[in-house]
Coordinates of C-alpha atoms in Angstrom, one line a residue:
M1255 CA 42.6 -14.9 -89.5
Y1256 CA 46.3 -15.4 -88.9
L1257 CA 47.1 -15.0 -85.1
S1258 CA 50.7 -14.9 -84.0
I1259 CA 51.9 -16.1 -80.6
D1260 CA 54.6 -13.4 -80.9
H1261 CA 51.9 -10.7 -80.9
P1262 CA 49.1 -11.8 -78.5
Q1263 CA 48.1 -8.2 -78.0
D1264 CA 46.7 -8.2 -81.6
L1265 CA 44.2 -11.0 -80.9
R1266 CA 41.3 -8.9 -80.0
P1267 CA 41.9 -6.1 -82.5
A1268 CA 42.2 -8.7 -85.3
F1269 CA 38.7 -10.1 -84.5
E1270 CA 37.2 -6.7 -84.0
A1271 CA 38.4 -5.7 -87.4
L1272 CA 36.0 -8.2 -88.9
G1273 CA 33.2 -5.8 -87.9
L1274 CA 31.0 -8.6 -86.7
G1275 CA 28.7 -8.4 -83.7
P1276 CA 28.1 -11.0 -80.9
D1277 CA 25.2 -12.6 -82.9
D1278 CA 27.0 -12.6 -86.3
V1279 CA 29.4 -15.6 -85.9
D1280 CA 28.2 -19.3 -85.6
L1281 CA 31.5 -21.1 -86.1
V1282 CA 35.2 -20.6 -85.6
V1283 CA 37.6 -23.4 -86.9
A1284 CA 41.2 -23.1 -85.6
T1285 CA 44.3 -25.1 -86.2
D1286 CA 47.9 -24.8 -85.1
A1287 CA 48.8 -27.4 -87.9
G1288 CA 50.8 -29.4 -85.5
Q1289 CA 49.8 -32.8 -86.8
I1290 CA 48.1 -32.8 -90.2
L1291 CA 47.1 -36.2 -91.4
G1292 CA 49.6 -37.4 -94.0
I1293 CA 51.6 -34.2 -93.8
G1294 CA 52.7 -33.6 -90.2
D1295 CA 53.7 -30.1 -89.2
W1296 CA 52.7 -27.7 -91.9
G1297 CA 53.2 -24.3 -90.2
V1298 CA 50.9 -21.5 -91.4
G1299 CA 50.0 -23.6 -94.4
G1300 CA 47.6 -25.2 -92.0
M1301 CA 45.2 -22.3 -92.8
Q1302 CA 44.0 -24.4 -95.7
I1303 CA 42.8 -27.0 -93.2
S1304 CA 40.6 -24.4 -91.4
V1305 CA 39.3 -23.1 -94.7
G1306 CA 38.6 -26.6 -96.1
K1307 CA 36.7 -27.7 -93.0
L1308 CA 34.5 -24.6 -93.2
A1309 CA 33.9 -25.3 -96.9
V1310 CA 32.5 -28.7 -95.9
Y1311 CA 30.4 -27.2 -93.1
T1312 CA 28.9 -24.9 -95.7
A1313 CA 28.4 -27.4 -98.5
A1314 CA 27.1 -30.2 -96.3
A1315 CA 25.3 -28.4 -93.5
G1316 CA 24.5 -25.0 -94.9
I1317 CA 26.6 -23.0 -92.4
H1318 CA 26.5 -19.5 -93.8
P1319 CA 30.1 -18.7 -95.1
G1320 CA 29.7 -15.1 -93.8
R1321 CA 29.1 -16.4 -90.3
A1322 CA 32.2 -18.6 -90.1
V1323 CA 35.8 -17.7 -89.4
P1324 CA 38.9 -19.8 -90.2
V1325 CA 41.8 -19.3 -87.8
M1326 CA 45.5 -20.1 -88.0
L1327 CA 47.2 -20.1 -84.6
D1328 CA 50.8 -19.5 -85.6
V1329 CA 52.9 -20.8 -82.7
G1330 CA 55.9 -21.5 -84.9
T1331 CA 56.9 -24.7 -86.6
D1332 CA 59.4 -27.5 -86.2
N1333 CA 59.5 -28.1 -89.9
Q1334 CA 63.1 -27.3 -90.9
A1335 CA 62.3 -27.0 -94.6
L1336 CA 59.7 -24.3 -93.8
L1337 CA 62.0 -22.4 -91.3
N1338 CA 64.7 -22.2 -94.0
D1339 CA 62.4 -21.3 -96.9
P1340 CA 62.8 -17.6 -97.8
L1341 CA 59.2 -17.5 -99.0
Y1342 CA 57.7 -18.9 -95.7
V1343 CA 55.4 -16.3 -94.2
G1344 CA 54.9 -17.8 -90.7
N1345 CA 56.8 -17.3 -87.4
R1346 CA 60.4 -18.4 -87.9
H1347 CA 61.0 -20.2 -84.7
S1348 CA 60.4 -23.6 -83.3
R1349 CA 56.9 -24.5 -81.9
A1350 CA 56.1 -22.8 -78.6
R1351 CA 55.2 -25.2 -75.8
G1352 CA 54.3 -25.1 -72.1
K1353 CA 53.1 -21.9 -70.4
D1354 CA 53.5 -19.6 -73.4
Y1355 CA 51.5 -21.9 -75.7
D1356 CA 48.7 -22.3 -73.1
A1357 CA 48.5 -18.6 -72.4
F1358 CA 48.2 -17.9 -76.1
V1359 CA 45.4 -20.4 -76.6
A1360 CA 43.6 -19.2 -73.5
A1361 CA 43.7 -15.6 -74.8
Y1362 CA 42.3 -16.9 -78.1
V1363 CA 39.4 -18.8 -76.4
D1364 CA 38.7 -15.9 -74.1
T1365 CA 38.6 -13.4 -77.0
V1366 CA 36.3 -15.5 -79.1
R1367 CA 34.0 -16.3 -76.2
D1368 CA 33.8 -12.6 -75.3
L1369 CA 33.1 -11.3 -78.8
F1370 CA 31.1 -14.2 -80.2
P1371 CA 29.4 -15.9 -77.2
H1372 CA 27.2 -18.2 -79.3
A1373 CA 30.0 -19.5 -81.6
L1374 CA 31.1 -23.1 -81.8
L1375 CA 34.9 -23.5 -81.4
H1376 CA 36.2 -26.3 -83.6
W1377 CA 39.8 -27.6 -83.1
E1378 CA 41.5 -29.3 -86.0
D1379 CA 44.9 -31.1 -86.5
F1380 CA 46.4 -30.2 -83.2
G1381 CA 49.3 -32.5 -82.2
P1382 CA 48.7 -35.3 -79.7
A1383 CA 50.4 -33.4 -76.9
N1384 CA 47.8 -30.6 -77.2
G1385 CA 44.6 -31.8 -78.9
R1386 CA 43.1 -33.9 -76.1
R1387 CA 44.5 -31.6 -73.4
L1388 CA 42.8 -28.6 -74.8
L1389 CA 39.5 -30.4 -75.2
Q1390 CA 39.7 -31.5 -71.6
T1391 CA 40.5 -27.9 -70.5
Y1392 CA 37.7 -26.2 -72.4
G1393 CA 35.1 -28.9 -73.1
E1394 CA 33.1 -28.0 -70.0
K1395 CA 33.5 -24.3 -70.3
V1396 CA 32.7 -23.4 -73.9
C1397 CA 30.9 -24.9 -76.9
T1398 CA 33.9 -26.7 -78.4
F1399 CA 34.6 -29.8 -80.5
N1400 CA 37.7 -31.6 -81.7
D1401 CA 37.0 -33.5 -85.0
D1402 CA 40.2 -35.6 -84.8
L1403 CA 39.1 -37.1 -81.5
Q1404 CA 35.3 -36.8 -81.3
G1405 CA 34.3 -36.8 -85.0
T1406 CA 36.5 -39.8 -85.7
G1407 CA 35.1 -41.6 -82.6
A1408 CA 31.5 -40.8 -83.6
V1409 CA 31.7 -42.0 -87.2
T1410 CA 33.4 -45.2 -86.0
L1411 CA 30.8 -45.7 -83.4
A1412 CA 28.2 -45.5 -86.1
C1413 CA 30.0 -48.3 -88.0
V1414 CA 30.1 -50.5 -84.9
L1415 CA 26.5 -49.9 -84.0
N1416 CA 25.4 -51.1 -87.4
A1417 CA 27.8 -54.0 -87.4
A1418 CA 26.3 -55.0 -84.1
R1419 CA 22.9 -55.0 -85.7
V1420 CA 24.1 -57.2 -88.6
S1421 CA 26.0 -59.6 -86.4
G1422 CA 23.5 -59.8 -83.6
T1423 CA 26.2 -59.2 -81.0
P1424 CA 25.2 -56.4 -78.6
M1425 CA 27.6 -53.7 -77.7
R1426 CA 28.1 -55.0 -74.1
E1427 CA 29.5 -58.2 -75.6
Q1428 CA 32.0 -56.6 -78.1
R1429 CA 35.7 -57.2 -77.7
V1430 CA 37.6 -54.3 -79.3
V1431 CA 41.3 -54.2 -80.4
V1432 CA 42.5 -50.7 -81.5
F1433 CA 45.7 -50.7 -83.4
G1434 CA 47.2 -47.2 -83.3
A1435 CA 46.7 -45.8 -79.8
G1436 CA 47.1 -42.1 -80.6
T1437 CA 44.6 -39.5 -80.0
A1438 CA 42.3 -40.7 -82.8
G1439 CA 42.5 -44.4 -81.7
V1440 CA 41.9 -43.6 -78.0
G1441 CA 39.1 -41.2 -79.0
I1442 CA 37.4 -44.2 -80.8
A1443 CA 38.1 -46.4 -77.8
D1444 CA 36.4 -43.8 -75.5
Q1445 CA 33.2 -43.7 -77.6
L1446 CA 33.0 -47.5 -77.9
R1447 CA 33.5 -47.8 -74.2
D1448 CA 30.7 -45.3 -73.5
A1449 CA 28.4 -47.2 -75.9
M1450 CA 29.1 -50.4 -73.9
V1451 CA 28.2 -48.6 -70.7
R1452 CA 25.0 -47.4 -72.2
D1453 CA 24.3 -51.1 -73.1
G1454 CA 24.6 -52.2 -69.5
L1455 CA 28.2 -52.5 -68.5
D1456 CA 29.9 -50.4 -65.8
S1457 CA 32.9 -48.3 -66.8
E1458 CA 35.5 -50.7 -65.5
E1459 CA 33.9 -53.6 -67.3
A1460 CA 33.7 -51.6 -70.5
V1461 CA 37.4 -50.6 -70.4
A1462 CA 38.3 -54.2 -69.8
R1463 CA 36.8 -55.1 -73.2
V1464 CA 39.2 -52.8 -75.1
W1465 CA 42.8 -53.6 -75.9
C1466 CA 45.0 -50.9 -77.4
V1467 CA 48.2 -51.7 -79.4
D1468 CA 50.7 -49.1 -80.4
R1469 CA 54.3 -49.1 -81.7
Q1470 CA 55.4 -50.4 -78.3
G1471 CA 53.0 -53.4 -78.7
L1472 CA 50.1 -54.0 -76.4
L1473 CA 49.8 -51.2 -73.9
L1474 CA 50.6 -52.5 -70.4
R1475 CA 50.7 -50.7 -67.2
S1476 CA 54.5 -51.1 -67.2
T1477 CA 54.9 -49.7 -70.8
D1478 CA 57.3 -46.8 -70.9
G1479 CA 56.1 -43.5 -72.1
L1480 CA 52.4 -44.0 -71.7
R1481 CA 50.4 -40.8 -72.4
D1482 CA 47.8 -39.8 -69.9
Y1483 CA 44.9 -40.7 -72.3
Q1484 CA 46.4 -44.1 -72.9
R1485 CA 46.7 -45.1 -69.2
P1486 CA 43.1 -46.1 -68.7
Y1487 CA 43.4 -48.8 -71.4
A1488 CA 46.8 -50.2 -70.3
R1489 CA 46.3 -53.8 -69.4
P1490 CA 47.6 -55.4 -66.1
D1491 CA 50.9 -57.0 -66.8
E1492 CA 49.8 -60.2 -65.0
E1493 CA 47.3 -60.8 -67.8
W1494 CA 50.1 -61.3 -70.2
S1495 CA 52.7 -63.0 -68.0
G1496 CA 55.2 -65.3 -69.6
G1497 CA 55.7 -63.0 -72.6
G1498 CA 59.2 -62.0 -71.6
E1499 CA 60.6 -58.6 -72.5
Q1500 CA 59.5 -58.6 -76.1
P1501 CA 56.6 -56.4 -77.1
I1502 CA 53.3 -58.1 -77.5
G1503 CA 52.4 -57.7 -81.1
L1504 CA 49.0 -57.3 -82.9
K1505 CA 48.9 -61.0 -84.0
E1506 CA 49.4 -62.3 -80.5
V1507 CA 46.8 -59.9 -79.1
V1508 CA 44.2 -61.0 -81.8
D1509 CA 45.0 -64.7 -81.2
R1510 CA 44.4 -64.4 -77.4
V1511 CA 41.7 -61.8 -77.3
R1512 CA 39.6 -63.1 -80.2
P1513 CA 38.2 -59.6 -80.9
T1514 CA 34.8 -59.0 -82.5
V1515 CA 36.1 -55.5 -83.7
L1516 CA 39.5 -54.6 -85.1
V1517 CA 40.1 -50.9 -85.6
G1518 CA 43.1 -49.5 -87.4
T1519 CA 44.4 -45.9 -86.9
S1520 CA 48.1 -46.7 -87.2
T1521 CA 48.9 -45.5 -90.7
V1522 CA 50.9 -48.8 -91.0
H1523 CA 50.2 -50.2 -94.5
G1524 CA 49.3 -53.8 -94.5
A1525 CA 49.3 -54.2 -90.7
F1526 CA 46.1 -56.2 -90.9
G1527 CA 47.7 -59.1 -92.7
E1528 CA 46.1 -62.3 -93.8
D1529 CA 47.2 -64.1 -90.6
V1530 CA 45.6 -61.5 -88.4
V1531 CA 42.3 -61.4 -90.3
R1532 CA 42.0 -65.1 -90.6
S1533 CA 42.7 -65.4 -86.8
M1534 CA 39.7 -63.1 -86.2
A1535 CA 37.5 -65.1 -88.5
E1536 CA 38.4 -68.4 -86.9
H1537 CA 36.6 -67.3 -83.7
V1538 CA 34.0 -64.7 -84.8
E1539 CA 31.3 -65.4 -87.3
R1540 CA 31.1 -61.8 -88.5
P1541 CA 34.4 -60.1 -87.7
V1542 CA 34.3 -56.3 -87.9
V1543 CA 37.4 -55.0 -89.6
L1544 CA 37.8 -51.2 -89.8
P1545 CA 41.1 -50.1 -91.5
L1546 CA 40.6 -46.4 -91.1
S1547 CA 44.0 -44.9 -91.8
N1548 CA 44.5 -42.8 -94.9
P1549 CA 45.6 -42.1 -97.5
T1550 CA 45.4 -45.4 -99.3
E1551 CA 49.1 -46.1 -99.1
R1552 CA 48.8 -46.1 -95.3
I1553 CA 45.7 -48.3 -94.9
E1554 CA 46.0 -51.3 -92.7
A1555 CA 44.3 -53.6 -95.2
L1556 CA 42.5 -53.4 -98.4
P1557 CA 38.7 -54.2 -98.1
E1558 CA 39.0 -56.7 -101.0
D1559 CA 41.6 -58.7 -99.2
V1560 CA 39.7 -58.7 -95.9
L1561 CA 36.6 -60.0 -97.6
R1562 CA 38.5 -62.6 -99.6
W1563 CA 40.3 -63.9 -96.5
T1564 CA 37.0 -64.2 -94.6
D1565 CA 34.9 -65.6 -97.5
G1566 CA 32.8 -62.5 -97.4
K1567 CA 31.9 -62.7 -93.8
A1568 CA 33.8 -59.7 -92.5
L1569 CA 31.9 -56.4 -92.0
V1570 CA 34.2 -53.8 -93.4
A1571 CA 34.4 -50.0 -93.6
A1572 CA 37.5 -47.9 -94.5
G1573 CA 38.8 -44.4 -94.0
V1574 CA 39.1 -43.8 -97.8
P1575 CA 36.6 -44.5 -100.6
F1576 CA 36.7 -47.8 -102.4
D1577 CA 34.8 -49.3 -105.3
P1578 CA 32.4 -52.1 -104.5
V1579 CA 34.1 -55.5 -104.1
E1580 CA 32.7 -58.4 -106.2
L1581 CA 33.1 -61.8 -104.5
D1582 CA 31.2 -65.0 -105.2
G1583 CA 28.3 -63.3 -106.9
T1584 CA 27.8 -60.6 -104.2
S1585 CA 28.7 -56.9 -104.6
Y1586 CA 30.0 -55.6 -101.3
V1587 CA 29.7 -51.8 -100.9
I1588 CA 32.4 -50.5 -98.7
G1589 CA 31.3 -47.7 -96.4
Q1590 CA 33.6 -44.8 -95.9
A1591 CA 34.2 -43.7 -92.3
N1592 CA 34.4 -40.1 -93.3
N1593 CA 34.1 -37.5 -90.5
A1594 CA 32.0 -35.4 -92.9
L1595 CA 29.1 -37.6 -92.1
V1596 CA 29.2 -36.3 -88.5
Y1597 CA 30.8 -32.9 -87.9
P1598 CA 28.8 -30.7 -90.3
G1599 CA 25.5 -31.9 -88.8
L1600 CA 26.8 -31.8 -85.3
G1601 CA 27.9 -28.2 -85.8
L1602 CA 24.6 -27.2 -87.3
G1603 CA 22.7 -28.8 -84.5
A1604 CA 24.8 -27.0 -81.9
V1605 CA 24.2 -23.7 -83.8
V1606 CA 20.5 -24.2 -84.0
A1607 CA 20.2 -25.1 -80.3
R1608 CA 22.7 -22.4 -79.3
A1609 CA 24.3 -25.1 -77.2
S1610 CA 26.5 -24.0 -74.3
R1611 CA 28.7 -27.0 -74.9
I1612 CA 29.0 -30.3 -76.8
T1613 CA 28.0 -33.2 -74.6
D1614 CA 28.8 -36.9 -74.9
G1615 CA 25.1 -37.4 -75.4
M1616 CA 25.1 -35.1 -78.4
L1617 CA 28.0 -37.1 -79.9
Q1618 CA 26.0 -40.3 -79.3
A1619 CA 23.0 -38.8 -80.9
A1620 CA 25.1 -37.8 -84.0
A1621 CA 26.5 -41.4 -84.3
E1622 CA 23.1 -43.0 -83.9
A1623 CA 21.6 -40.6 -86.5
V1624 CA 24.4 -41.5 -89.0
A1625 CA 24.0 -45.2 -88.3
G1626 CA 20.2 -45.0 -88.9
L1627 CA 20.7 -43.6 -92.4
A1628 CA 22.4 -46.8 -93.6
D1629 CA 20.3 -49.4 -95.3
L1630 CA 21.5 -52.7 -94.0
S1631 CA 18.9 -54.9 -95.6
G1632 CA 20.7 -56.3 -98.6
P1633 CA 23.7 -58.6 -98.9
G1634 CA 26.9 -56.6 -99.1
A1635 CA 25.2 -53.5 -97.8
P1636 CA 27.6 -50.8 -96.4
L1637 CA 27.8 -50.1 -92.7
L1638 CA 27.5 -46.3 -93.3
P1639 CA 25.4 -44.1 -95.6
Q1640 CA 27.1 -42.9 -98.8
V1641 CA 28.9 -39.5 -98.5
E1642 CA 27.3 -38.2 -101.7
N1643 CA 24.2 -37.1 -100.0
L1644 CA 25.8 -35.1 -97.2
R1645 CA 23.1 -32.4 -97.2
A1646 CA 20.3 -34.7 -96.1
A1647 CA 22.6 -36.6 -93.7
S1648 CA 23.7 -33.4 -92.1
A1649 CA 20.1 -32.2 -91.6
T1650 CA 19.2 -35.5 -90.0
V1651 CA 22.2 -35.4 -87.6
A1652 CA 21.5 -31.7 -86.8
V1653 CA 17.9 -32.5 -85.7
A1654 CA 19.1 -35.4 -83.5
V1655 CA 21.9 -33.3 -81.9
A1656 CA 19.7 -30.3 -81.3
R1657 CA 17.0 -32.4 -79.6
R1658 CA 19.6 -34.1 -77.4
A1659 CA 21.0 -30.7 -76.5
A1660 CA 17.5 -29.6 -75.3
E1661 CA 17.0 -32.9 -73.4
E1662 CA 20.3 -32.4 -71.6
G1663 CA 19.7 -28.8 -70.7
V1664 CA 22.5 -27.2 -72.7
A1665 CA 20.3 -25.6 -75.4
R1666 CA 20.0 -21.9 -75.0
A1667 CA 17.5 -21.5 -77.9
R1668 CA 13.9 -22.4 -77.8
L1669 CA 13.2 -25.4 -80.0
D1670 CA 9.5 -25.4 -81.0
D1671 CA 9.8 -27.1 -84.4
V1672 CA 13.4 -28.4 -84.6
I1673 CA 13.0 -29.9 -88.0
Q1674 CA 11.9 -26.6 -89.5
Q1675 CA 14.4 -24.7 -87.5
V1676 CA 17.2 -26.8 -88.9
Q1677 CA 15.9 -26.3 -92.5
D1678 CA 15.6 -22.6 -92.0
A1679 CA 19.2 -22.4 -90.7
M1680 CA 20.7 -24.1 -93.7
W1681 CA 22.1 -21.4 -96.1
Q1682 CA 21.4 -21.9 -99.8
P1683 CA 23.8 -20.6 -102.4
E1684 CA 21.2 -18.8 -104.4
Y1685 CA 21.4 -15.5 -106.3
G1686 CA 19.3 -12.6 -105.1
P1687 CA 17.5 -10.2 -107.4
G1688 CA 19.8 -8.5 -109.9
E1689 CA 22.9 -10.6 -108.7
Q1690 CA 23.0 -13.1 -111.6

């Protein structure tokens, strides 16, 4: 479904042309392709993102492909190469912003909610100026989910929950440094903060245990250009007095904070250098190092290096797949912090429960379910389950999410036997009689 901001009057007729009734759609994945990981602004080529996400929903969680709709919200593009390409099929103007953009998105949400009241609305690869704002606008009103923010946060939380079990350091005692304070990094910070609160801290105490570093250095209250979502994590300037006017870099932050957890969402290759990692290991017995940026050429550190610099003591997961690391007779399996461990099962659970919205508790349940699937018993065990068995992982996550939706009063379906209801909802690609 290609929807143009230049023709908002066509929104409803376009959806009606699908010929689907109010109970026929479970999932709508939309993108405006404003900030695609590793690509940037891709214009209407972003449709492949929506299609790809739905393919994973189907393969991993059994969402019926006939009950899912991929959507491209064409609001223009700032990609000059596309605007001057004679074969480009999207709107040939710069990206719409402000009131026009918001009115178009509102019309989209209202149309989908009216025609398909039980559908989950998934947002994907919206730019930092829009992704978090749209989630805040609609998160309490409709069943909606942003994978870049919430999915990334949940799978990282699963990593840290398991790291806490291995290290014996409870969540309330973690000290977290996030390098790369964009929407993904702050989304991770939010979920780790909430986990600390669940473990006994109040919100102010939990926020005080998170330090965010971006291209301007450590975020301080005096830092110019802070975005609204970064402000809660900006540190008081007096904490870092004496630093002069120079930005406070990652190494200085690690030296002073002595973090237990270091998260990378910066796309700065090699940012977690030997000096940074060794500084962590000097003060923490089992440092948790999570270089999550991808592709590989943008990762903050290679797992092999992190393990070598810490004599195998670091607990490591990465955003891309790596082969096991052999060190001093131990094989270290590197868990991949892949959102596909979370969002297909989360979506399936919401669909089975007919959830009116996605709650923080449902995200927590998804993270805990993923964490519980990892076998932490052996030396070098990964912090996350392997992504090869996504079907079973998605079913486990879906059951946990549906149950939490019922507990929190947002389930509109009756859940008498949630395990069987999840199994029954998972579409199988099987031929019918005479179709082979």
